[in-house]
CSV table of C-alpha atoms and ligand atoms in Angstrom, one decimal:
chain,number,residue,atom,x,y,z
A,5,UNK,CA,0.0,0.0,0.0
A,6,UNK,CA,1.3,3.1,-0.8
A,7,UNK,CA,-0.4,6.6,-0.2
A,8,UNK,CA,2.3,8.9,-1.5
A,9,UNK,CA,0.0,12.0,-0.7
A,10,UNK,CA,-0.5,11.2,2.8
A,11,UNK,CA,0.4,13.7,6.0
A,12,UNK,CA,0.1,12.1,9.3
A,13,UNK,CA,-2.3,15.8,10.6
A,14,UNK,CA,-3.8,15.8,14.2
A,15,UNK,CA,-5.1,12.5,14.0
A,16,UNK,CA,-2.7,10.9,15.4
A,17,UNK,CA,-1.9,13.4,18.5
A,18,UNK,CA,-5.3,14.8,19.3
A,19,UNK,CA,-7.3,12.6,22.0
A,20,UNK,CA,-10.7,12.8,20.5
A,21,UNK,CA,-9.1,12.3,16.7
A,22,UNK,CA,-7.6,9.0,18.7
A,23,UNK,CA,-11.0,7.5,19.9
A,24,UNK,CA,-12.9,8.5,16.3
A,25,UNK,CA,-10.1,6.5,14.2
A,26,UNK,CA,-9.0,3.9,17.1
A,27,UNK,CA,-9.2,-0.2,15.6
A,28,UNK,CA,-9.8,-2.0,18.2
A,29,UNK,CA,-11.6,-1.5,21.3
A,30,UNK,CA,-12.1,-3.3,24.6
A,31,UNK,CA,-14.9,-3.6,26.3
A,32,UNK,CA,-16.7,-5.2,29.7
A,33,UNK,CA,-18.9,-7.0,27.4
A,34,UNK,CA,-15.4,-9.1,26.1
A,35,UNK,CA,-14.8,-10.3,29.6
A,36,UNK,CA,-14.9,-13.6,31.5
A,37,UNK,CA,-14.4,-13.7,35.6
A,38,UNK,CA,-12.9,-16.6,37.0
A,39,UNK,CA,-13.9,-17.5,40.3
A,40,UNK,CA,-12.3,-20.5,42.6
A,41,UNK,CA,-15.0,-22.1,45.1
A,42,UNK,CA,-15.3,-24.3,47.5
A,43,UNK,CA,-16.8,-25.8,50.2
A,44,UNK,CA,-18.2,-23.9,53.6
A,45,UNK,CA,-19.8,-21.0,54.5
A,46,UNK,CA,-18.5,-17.3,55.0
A,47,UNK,CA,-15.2,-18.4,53.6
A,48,UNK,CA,-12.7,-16.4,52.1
A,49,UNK,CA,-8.6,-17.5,51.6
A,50,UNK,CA,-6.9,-15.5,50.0
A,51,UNK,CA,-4.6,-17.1,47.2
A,52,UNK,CA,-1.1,-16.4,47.7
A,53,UNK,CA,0.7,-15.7,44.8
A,54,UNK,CA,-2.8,-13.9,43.1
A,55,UNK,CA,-3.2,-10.7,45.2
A,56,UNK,CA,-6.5,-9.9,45.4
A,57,UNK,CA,-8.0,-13.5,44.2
A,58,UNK,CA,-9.8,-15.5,46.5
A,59,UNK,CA,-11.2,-19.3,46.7
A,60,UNK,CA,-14.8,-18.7,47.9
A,61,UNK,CA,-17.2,-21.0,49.7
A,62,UNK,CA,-20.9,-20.7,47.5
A,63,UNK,CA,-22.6,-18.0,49.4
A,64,UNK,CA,-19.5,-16.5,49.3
A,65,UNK,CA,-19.6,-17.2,45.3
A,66,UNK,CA,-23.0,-15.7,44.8
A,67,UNK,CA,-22.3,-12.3,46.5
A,68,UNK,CA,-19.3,-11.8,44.2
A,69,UNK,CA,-21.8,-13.1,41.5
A,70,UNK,CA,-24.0,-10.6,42.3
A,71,UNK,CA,-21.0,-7.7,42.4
A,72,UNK,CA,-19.9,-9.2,38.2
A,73,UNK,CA,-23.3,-8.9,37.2
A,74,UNK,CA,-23.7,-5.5,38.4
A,75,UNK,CA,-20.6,-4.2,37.0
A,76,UNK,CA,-22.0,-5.5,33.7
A,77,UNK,CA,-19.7,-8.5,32.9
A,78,UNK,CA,-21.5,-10.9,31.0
A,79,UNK,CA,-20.1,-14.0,32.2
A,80,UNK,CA,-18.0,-16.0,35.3
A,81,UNK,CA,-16.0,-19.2,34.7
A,82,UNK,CA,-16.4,-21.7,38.2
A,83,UNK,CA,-13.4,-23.9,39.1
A,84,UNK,CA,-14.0,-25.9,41.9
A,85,UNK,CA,-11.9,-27.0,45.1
A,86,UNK,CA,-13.5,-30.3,46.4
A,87,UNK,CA,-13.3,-31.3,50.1
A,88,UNK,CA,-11.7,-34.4,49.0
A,89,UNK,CA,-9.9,-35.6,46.2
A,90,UNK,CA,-9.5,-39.5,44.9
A,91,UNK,CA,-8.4,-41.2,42.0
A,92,UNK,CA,-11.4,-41.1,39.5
A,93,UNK,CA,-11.9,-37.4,40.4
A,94,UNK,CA,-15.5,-38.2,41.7
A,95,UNK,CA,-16.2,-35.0,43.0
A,96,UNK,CA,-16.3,-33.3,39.6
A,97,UNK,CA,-19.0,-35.1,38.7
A,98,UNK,CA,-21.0,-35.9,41.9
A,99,UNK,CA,-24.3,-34.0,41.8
A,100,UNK,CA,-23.9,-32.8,45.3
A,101,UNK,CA,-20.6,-31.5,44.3
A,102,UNK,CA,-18.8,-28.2,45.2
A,103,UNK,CA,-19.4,-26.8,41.8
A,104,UNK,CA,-22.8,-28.2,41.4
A,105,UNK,CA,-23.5,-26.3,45.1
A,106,UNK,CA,-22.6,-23.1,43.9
A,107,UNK,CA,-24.1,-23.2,40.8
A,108,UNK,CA,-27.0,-23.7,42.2
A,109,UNK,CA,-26.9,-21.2,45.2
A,110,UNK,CA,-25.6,-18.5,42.8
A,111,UNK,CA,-28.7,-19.3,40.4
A,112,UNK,CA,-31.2,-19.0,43.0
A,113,UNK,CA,-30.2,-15.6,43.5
A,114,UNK,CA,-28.5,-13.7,40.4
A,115,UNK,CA,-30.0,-14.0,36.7
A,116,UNK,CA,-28.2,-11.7,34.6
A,117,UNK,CA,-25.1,-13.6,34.2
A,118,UNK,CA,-23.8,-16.3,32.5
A,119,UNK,CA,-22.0,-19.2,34.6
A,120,UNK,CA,-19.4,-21.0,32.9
A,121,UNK,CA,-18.0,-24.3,34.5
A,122,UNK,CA,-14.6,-25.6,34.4
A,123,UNK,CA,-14.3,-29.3,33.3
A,124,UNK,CA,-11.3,-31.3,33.7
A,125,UNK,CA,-10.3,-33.4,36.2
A,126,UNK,CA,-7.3,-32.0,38.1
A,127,UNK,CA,-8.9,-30.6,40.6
A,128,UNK,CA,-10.8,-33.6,42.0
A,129,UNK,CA,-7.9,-36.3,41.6
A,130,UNK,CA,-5.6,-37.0,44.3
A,131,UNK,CA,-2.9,-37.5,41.9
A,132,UNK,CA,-3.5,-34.1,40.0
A,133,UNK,CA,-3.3,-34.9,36.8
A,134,UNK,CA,-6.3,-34.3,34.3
A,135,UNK,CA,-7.6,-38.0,33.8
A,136,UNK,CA,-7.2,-41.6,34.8
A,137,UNK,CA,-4.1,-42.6,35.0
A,138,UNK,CA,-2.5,-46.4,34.1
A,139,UNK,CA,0.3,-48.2,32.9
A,140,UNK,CA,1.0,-49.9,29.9
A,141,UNK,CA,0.8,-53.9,30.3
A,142,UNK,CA,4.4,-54.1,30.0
A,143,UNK,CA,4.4,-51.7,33.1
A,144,UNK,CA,6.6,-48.2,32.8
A,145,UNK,CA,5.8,-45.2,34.2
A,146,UNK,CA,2.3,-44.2,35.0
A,147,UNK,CA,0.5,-41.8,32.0
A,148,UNK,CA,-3.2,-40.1,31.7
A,149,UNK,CA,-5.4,-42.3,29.8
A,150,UNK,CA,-7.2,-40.8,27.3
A,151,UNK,CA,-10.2,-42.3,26.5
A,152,UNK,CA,-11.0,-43.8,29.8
A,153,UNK,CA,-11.5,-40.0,30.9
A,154,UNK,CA,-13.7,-38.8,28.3
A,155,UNK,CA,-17.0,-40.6,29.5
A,156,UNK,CA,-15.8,-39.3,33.1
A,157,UNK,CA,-15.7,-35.8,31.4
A,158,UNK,CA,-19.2,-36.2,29.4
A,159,UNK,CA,-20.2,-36.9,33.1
A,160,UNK,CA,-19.1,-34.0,34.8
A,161,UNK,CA,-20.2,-31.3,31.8
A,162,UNK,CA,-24.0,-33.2,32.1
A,163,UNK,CA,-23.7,-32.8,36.0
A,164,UNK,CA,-23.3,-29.0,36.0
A,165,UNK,CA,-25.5,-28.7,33.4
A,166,UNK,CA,-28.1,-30.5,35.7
A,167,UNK,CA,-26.8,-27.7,38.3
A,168,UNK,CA,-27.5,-25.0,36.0
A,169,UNK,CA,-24.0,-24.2,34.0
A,170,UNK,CA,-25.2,-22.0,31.1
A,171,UNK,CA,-21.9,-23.1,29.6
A,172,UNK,CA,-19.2,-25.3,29.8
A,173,UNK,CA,-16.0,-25.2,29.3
A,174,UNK,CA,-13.4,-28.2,28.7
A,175,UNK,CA,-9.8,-27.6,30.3
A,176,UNK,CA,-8.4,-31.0,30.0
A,177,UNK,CA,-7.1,-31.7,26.7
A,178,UNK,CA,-8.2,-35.7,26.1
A,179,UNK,CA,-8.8,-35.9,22.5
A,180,UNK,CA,-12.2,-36.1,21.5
A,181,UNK,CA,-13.6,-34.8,24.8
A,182,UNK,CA,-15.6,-31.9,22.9
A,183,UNK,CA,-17.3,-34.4,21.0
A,184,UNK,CA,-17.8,-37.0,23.6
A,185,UNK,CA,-19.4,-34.0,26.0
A,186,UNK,CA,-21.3,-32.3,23.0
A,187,UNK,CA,-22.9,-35.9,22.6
A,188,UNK,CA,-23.7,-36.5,26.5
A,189,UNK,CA,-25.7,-33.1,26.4
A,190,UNK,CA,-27.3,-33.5,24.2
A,191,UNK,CA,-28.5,-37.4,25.1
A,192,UNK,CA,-29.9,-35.3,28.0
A,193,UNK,CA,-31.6,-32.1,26.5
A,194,UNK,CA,-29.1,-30.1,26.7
A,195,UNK,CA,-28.6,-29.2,23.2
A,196,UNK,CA,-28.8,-25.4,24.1
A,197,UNK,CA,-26.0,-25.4,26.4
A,198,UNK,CA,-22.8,-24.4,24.6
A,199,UNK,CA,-19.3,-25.4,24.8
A,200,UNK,CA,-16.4,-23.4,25.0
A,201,UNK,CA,-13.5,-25.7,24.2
A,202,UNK,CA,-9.6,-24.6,25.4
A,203,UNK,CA,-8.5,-26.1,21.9
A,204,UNK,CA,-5.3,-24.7,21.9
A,205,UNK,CA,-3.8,-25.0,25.1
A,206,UNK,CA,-0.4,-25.1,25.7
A,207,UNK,CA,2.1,-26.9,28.8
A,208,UNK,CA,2.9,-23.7,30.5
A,209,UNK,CA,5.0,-22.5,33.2
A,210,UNK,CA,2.8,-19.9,33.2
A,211,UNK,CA,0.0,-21.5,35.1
A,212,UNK,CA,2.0,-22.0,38.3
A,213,UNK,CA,-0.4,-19.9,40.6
A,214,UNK,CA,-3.2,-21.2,39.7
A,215,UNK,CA,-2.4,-24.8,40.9
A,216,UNK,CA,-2.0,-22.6,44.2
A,217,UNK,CA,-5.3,-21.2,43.9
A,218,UNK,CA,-6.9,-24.8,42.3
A,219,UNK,CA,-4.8,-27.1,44.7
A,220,UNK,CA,-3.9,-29.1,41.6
A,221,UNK,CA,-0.5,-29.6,41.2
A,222,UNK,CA,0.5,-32.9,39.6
A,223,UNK,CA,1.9,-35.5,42.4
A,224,UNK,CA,4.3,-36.9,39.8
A,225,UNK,CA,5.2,-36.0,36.4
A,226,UNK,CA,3.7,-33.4,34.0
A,227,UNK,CA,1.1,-32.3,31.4
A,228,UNK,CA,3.2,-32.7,28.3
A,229,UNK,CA,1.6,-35.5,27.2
A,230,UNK,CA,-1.7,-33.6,26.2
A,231,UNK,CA,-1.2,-30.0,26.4
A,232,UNK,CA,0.9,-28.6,23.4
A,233,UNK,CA,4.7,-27.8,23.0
A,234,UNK,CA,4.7,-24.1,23.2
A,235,UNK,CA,6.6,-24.5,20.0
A,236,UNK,CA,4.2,-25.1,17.9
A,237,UNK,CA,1.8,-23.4,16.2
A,238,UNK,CA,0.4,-24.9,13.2
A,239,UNK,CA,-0.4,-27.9,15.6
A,240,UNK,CA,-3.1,-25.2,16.9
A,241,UNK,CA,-4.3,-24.8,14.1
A,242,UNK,CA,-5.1,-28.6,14.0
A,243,UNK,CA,-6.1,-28.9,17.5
A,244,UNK,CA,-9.2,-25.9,17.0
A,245,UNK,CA,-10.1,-27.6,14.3
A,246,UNK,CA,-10.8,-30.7,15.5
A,247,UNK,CA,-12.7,-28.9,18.6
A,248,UNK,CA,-15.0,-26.9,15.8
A,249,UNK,CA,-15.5,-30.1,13.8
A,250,UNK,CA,-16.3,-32.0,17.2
A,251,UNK,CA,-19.3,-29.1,18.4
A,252,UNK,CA,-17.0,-26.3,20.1
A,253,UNK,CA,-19.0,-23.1,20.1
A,254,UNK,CA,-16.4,-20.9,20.7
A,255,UNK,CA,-12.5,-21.7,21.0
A,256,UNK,CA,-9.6,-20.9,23.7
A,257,UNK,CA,-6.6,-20.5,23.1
A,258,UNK,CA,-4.4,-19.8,26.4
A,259,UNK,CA,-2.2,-18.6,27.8
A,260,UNK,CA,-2.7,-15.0,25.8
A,261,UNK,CA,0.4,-13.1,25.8
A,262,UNK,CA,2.7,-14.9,25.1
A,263,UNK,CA,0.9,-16.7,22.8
A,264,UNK,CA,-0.4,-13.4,20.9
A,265,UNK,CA,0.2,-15.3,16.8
A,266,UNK,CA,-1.4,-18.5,17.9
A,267,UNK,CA,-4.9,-16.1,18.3
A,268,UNK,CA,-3.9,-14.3,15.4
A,269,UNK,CA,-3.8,-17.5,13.3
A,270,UNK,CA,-6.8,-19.0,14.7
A,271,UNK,CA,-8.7,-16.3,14.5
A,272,UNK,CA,-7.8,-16.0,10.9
A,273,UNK,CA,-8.1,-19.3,9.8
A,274,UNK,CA,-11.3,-20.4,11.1
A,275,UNK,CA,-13.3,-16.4,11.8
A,276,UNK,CA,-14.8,-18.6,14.8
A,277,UNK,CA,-15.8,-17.2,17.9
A,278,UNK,CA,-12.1,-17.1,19.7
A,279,UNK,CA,-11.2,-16.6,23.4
A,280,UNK,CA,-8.4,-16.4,25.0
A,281,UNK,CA,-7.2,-16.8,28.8
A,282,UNK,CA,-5.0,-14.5,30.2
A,283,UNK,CA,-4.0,-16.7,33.0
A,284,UNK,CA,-3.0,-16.7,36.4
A,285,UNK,CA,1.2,-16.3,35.6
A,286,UNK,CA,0.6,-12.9,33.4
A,287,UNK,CA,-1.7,-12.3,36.3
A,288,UNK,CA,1.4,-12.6,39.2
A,289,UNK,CA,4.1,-10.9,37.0
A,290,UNK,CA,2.3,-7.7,36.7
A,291,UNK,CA,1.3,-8.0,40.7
A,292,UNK,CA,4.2,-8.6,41.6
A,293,UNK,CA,5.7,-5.9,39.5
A,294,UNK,CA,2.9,-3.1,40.7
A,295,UNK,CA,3.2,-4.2,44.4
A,296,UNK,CA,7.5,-3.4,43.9
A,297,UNK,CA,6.3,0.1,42.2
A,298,UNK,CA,7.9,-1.0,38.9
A,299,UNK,CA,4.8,-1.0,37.1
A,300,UNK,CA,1.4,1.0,36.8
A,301,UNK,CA,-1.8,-1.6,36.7
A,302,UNK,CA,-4.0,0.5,35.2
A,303,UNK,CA,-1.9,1.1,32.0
A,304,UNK,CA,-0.4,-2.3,31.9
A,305,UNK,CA,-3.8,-3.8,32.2
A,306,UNK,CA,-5.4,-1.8,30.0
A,307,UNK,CA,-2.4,-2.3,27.4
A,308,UNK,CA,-2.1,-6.1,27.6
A,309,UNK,CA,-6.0,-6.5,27.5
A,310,UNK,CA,-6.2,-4.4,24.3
A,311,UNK,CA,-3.1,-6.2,22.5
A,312,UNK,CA,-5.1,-9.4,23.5
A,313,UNK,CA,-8.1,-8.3,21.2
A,314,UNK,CA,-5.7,-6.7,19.0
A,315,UNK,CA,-4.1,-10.4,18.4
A,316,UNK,CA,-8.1,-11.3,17.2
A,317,UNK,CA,-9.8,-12.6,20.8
A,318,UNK,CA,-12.9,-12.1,21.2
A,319,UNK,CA,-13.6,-12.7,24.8
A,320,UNK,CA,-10.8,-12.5,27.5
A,321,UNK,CA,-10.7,-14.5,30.4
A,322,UNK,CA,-8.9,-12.4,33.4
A,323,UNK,CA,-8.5,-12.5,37.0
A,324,UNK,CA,-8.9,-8.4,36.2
A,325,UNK,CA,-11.9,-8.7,34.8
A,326,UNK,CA,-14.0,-6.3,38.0
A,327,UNK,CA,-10.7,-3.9,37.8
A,328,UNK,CA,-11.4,-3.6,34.3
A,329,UNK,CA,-14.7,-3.2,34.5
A,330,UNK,CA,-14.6,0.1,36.4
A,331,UNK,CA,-11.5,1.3,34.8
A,332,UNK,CA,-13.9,1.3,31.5
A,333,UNK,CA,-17.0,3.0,33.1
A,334,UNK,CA,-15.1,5.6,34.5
A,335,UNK,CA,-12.8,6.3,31.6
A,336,UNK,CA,-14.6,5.6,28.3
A,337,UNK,CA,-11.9,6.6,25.7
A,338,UNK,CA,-9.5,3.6,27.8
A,339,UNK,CA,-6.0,3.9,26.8
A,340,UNK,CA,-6.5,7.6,26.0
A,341,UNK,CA,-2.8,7.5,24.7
A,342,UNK,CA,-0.9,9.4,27.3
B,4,PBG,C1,-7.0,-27.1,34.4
B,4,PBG,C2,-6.8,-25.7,34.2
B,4,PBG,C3,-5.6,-25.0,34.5
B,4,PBG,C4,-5.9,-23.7,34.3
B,4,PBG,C5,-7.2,-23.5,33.9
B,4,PBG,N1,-7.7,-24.8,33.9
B,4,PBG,C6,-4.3,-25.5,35.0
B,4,PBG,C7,-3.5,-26.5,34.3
B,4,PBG,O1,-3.8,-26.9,33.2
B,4,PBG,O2,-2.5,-26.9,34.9
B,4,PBG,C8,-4.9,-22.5,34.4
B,4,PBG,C9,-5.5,-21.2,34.5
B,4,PBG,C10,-4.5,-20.2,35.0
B,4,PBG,O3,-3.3,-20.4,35.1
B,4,PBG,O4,-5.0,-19.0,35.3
B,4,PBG,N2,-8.3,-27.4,35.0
């Protein structure tokens, strides 16, 4: 392209100029809460290494709820912290569950807000890893077993459906669970409920904190068997669209920043409803950073959320998502420049 009469006037300097001409804009309808729960009442514990992130019993869960759905965010995303964990990772899909509790309790008392669930595994096993595991006749070290999980999965998604999840939202990486899930729904009339399928998600050090917040660090080993090599990026492409030929509704990838050309490509490649999860690692840095005095949230924040959209995502999972929220209705022409 080549505009040879072209001056570069006030647009680019004046403020107003900025907002008339700017690409891309963020907004509170983009975002997605996460919220931790778990069992008790009047429970709040703090998570270390996220400042300002808590894991909430469900009463706990609905007042904050109540708090995202009045600052306009369209949607939450439960994980859940079970009182105890076993091998089959039964409490992610007991009925009487610590997800299936809060769904309900928050359901009985806010309506204008979407509640996505978490399904995987990790969290309920006393192993920490994402499936069953097993050994291979001949013996050798222990690995997740694929599709020994995915009726286990199907399970879980059906149960907080049941419990009233608007939307769920594979974590786990089996293949075929969006298939497998999008089949058990809809065996029990739950056609309507979508699936929002983390299709590209990578082995990162990057979710560290979280396993503080989720209590799901694996016992032994790694996820490297079925979350991707952070290499790779044409394997994304692959892995989204097998989740979009299986029934995904709208794909993840995650993390998001450093990770910015893996939404790119999947966002241009399949023009799909795309998401991406800025996770709990990008979270800590920038904490970390801000509490030293190194950093200023608001403009970081502001900066890393828009270069997420930027990058093509079209929702944005983030522990900032209430910050953000009231950084945008106080200031609408965010990231004014200065
Ligand atoms: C798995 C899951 C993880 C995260 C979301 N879902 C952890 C993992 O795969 O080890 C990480 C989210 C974050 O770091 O914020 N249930």
């Amino acid at each position: 392209m080549n505009y040879p009469s072209y001056r570069p006037r006030r647009m680019r300097r004046n403020d107003l100029f900025r907002r008339m001409i700017r690409e891309t804009r963020l907004s509170t309808d983009n975002l997605i809460m996460p919220l931790f729960v778990r069992p008790g009442r009047g429970v709040r514990v703090p998570v270390k290494s996220m400042p300002g992130v808590f894991q909430l019993s469900p009463d706990e869960a609905a007042r904050e709820c109540a708090e995202i759905a009045s600052l306009r965010i369209p949607a939450a995303l439960l994980f859940g912290i079970p009182e105890k964990k076993d091998s089959r990772g039964s409490g992610a899909y007991d009925d009487d569950g610590i997800v299936q509790h809060a769904l309900r309790q928050v359901k009985s008392s806010v309506s204008d807000l979407v509640l996505i669930t978490d399904v995987c595994l990790c969290e309920y096993t006393d192993h920490g890893h994402c499936g069953l595991i097993g050994t291979t006749p001949a013996g050798g070290d222990p690995y997740v077993l694929n599709d020994p999980t995915l009726e286990l999965l199907a399970k879980t998604a059906v149960s907080h459906a049941r419990a009233g999840a608007d939307m769920v939202a594979p974590s786990d990486m089996m293949d075929g669970r969006v298939g497998a899930i999008r089949r058990a729904l809809d065996r029990n009339h739950f056609e309507d409920i979508p699936i929002i399928s983390y299709a590209a998600k990578y082995a990162s050090a990057f979710y560290g904190p979280f396993r503080d917040a989720a209590e799901s660090p694996p016992k032994f080993g790694d996820r490297r068997s079925h979350q991707m090599d952070p290499s790779n990026a044409e394997e994304a492409l692959r892995e989204v669209g097998m989740d979009i030929d299986e029934g995904a509704d709208i794909v993840m990838v995650k993390p998001a920043l450093a990770y910015l050309d893996v939404i790119r490509a999947v966002k241009e490649r399949f023009r799909f409803p795309t998401a991406a999860y800025c996770v709990s690692g990008e979270f800590a840095m920038v904490k970390a950073a801000v509490e030293k005095g190194w950093l200023e949230e608001k403009a970081i924040v502001l900066e890393i959320l828009t270069a997420i959209r930027r990058a093509g995502a079209d929702l944005i999972v983030t522990y900032w998502a209430k910050d953000v929220a009231r950084w945008l209705a106080q200031i609408p022409a965010e990231l004014s420049g200065k």
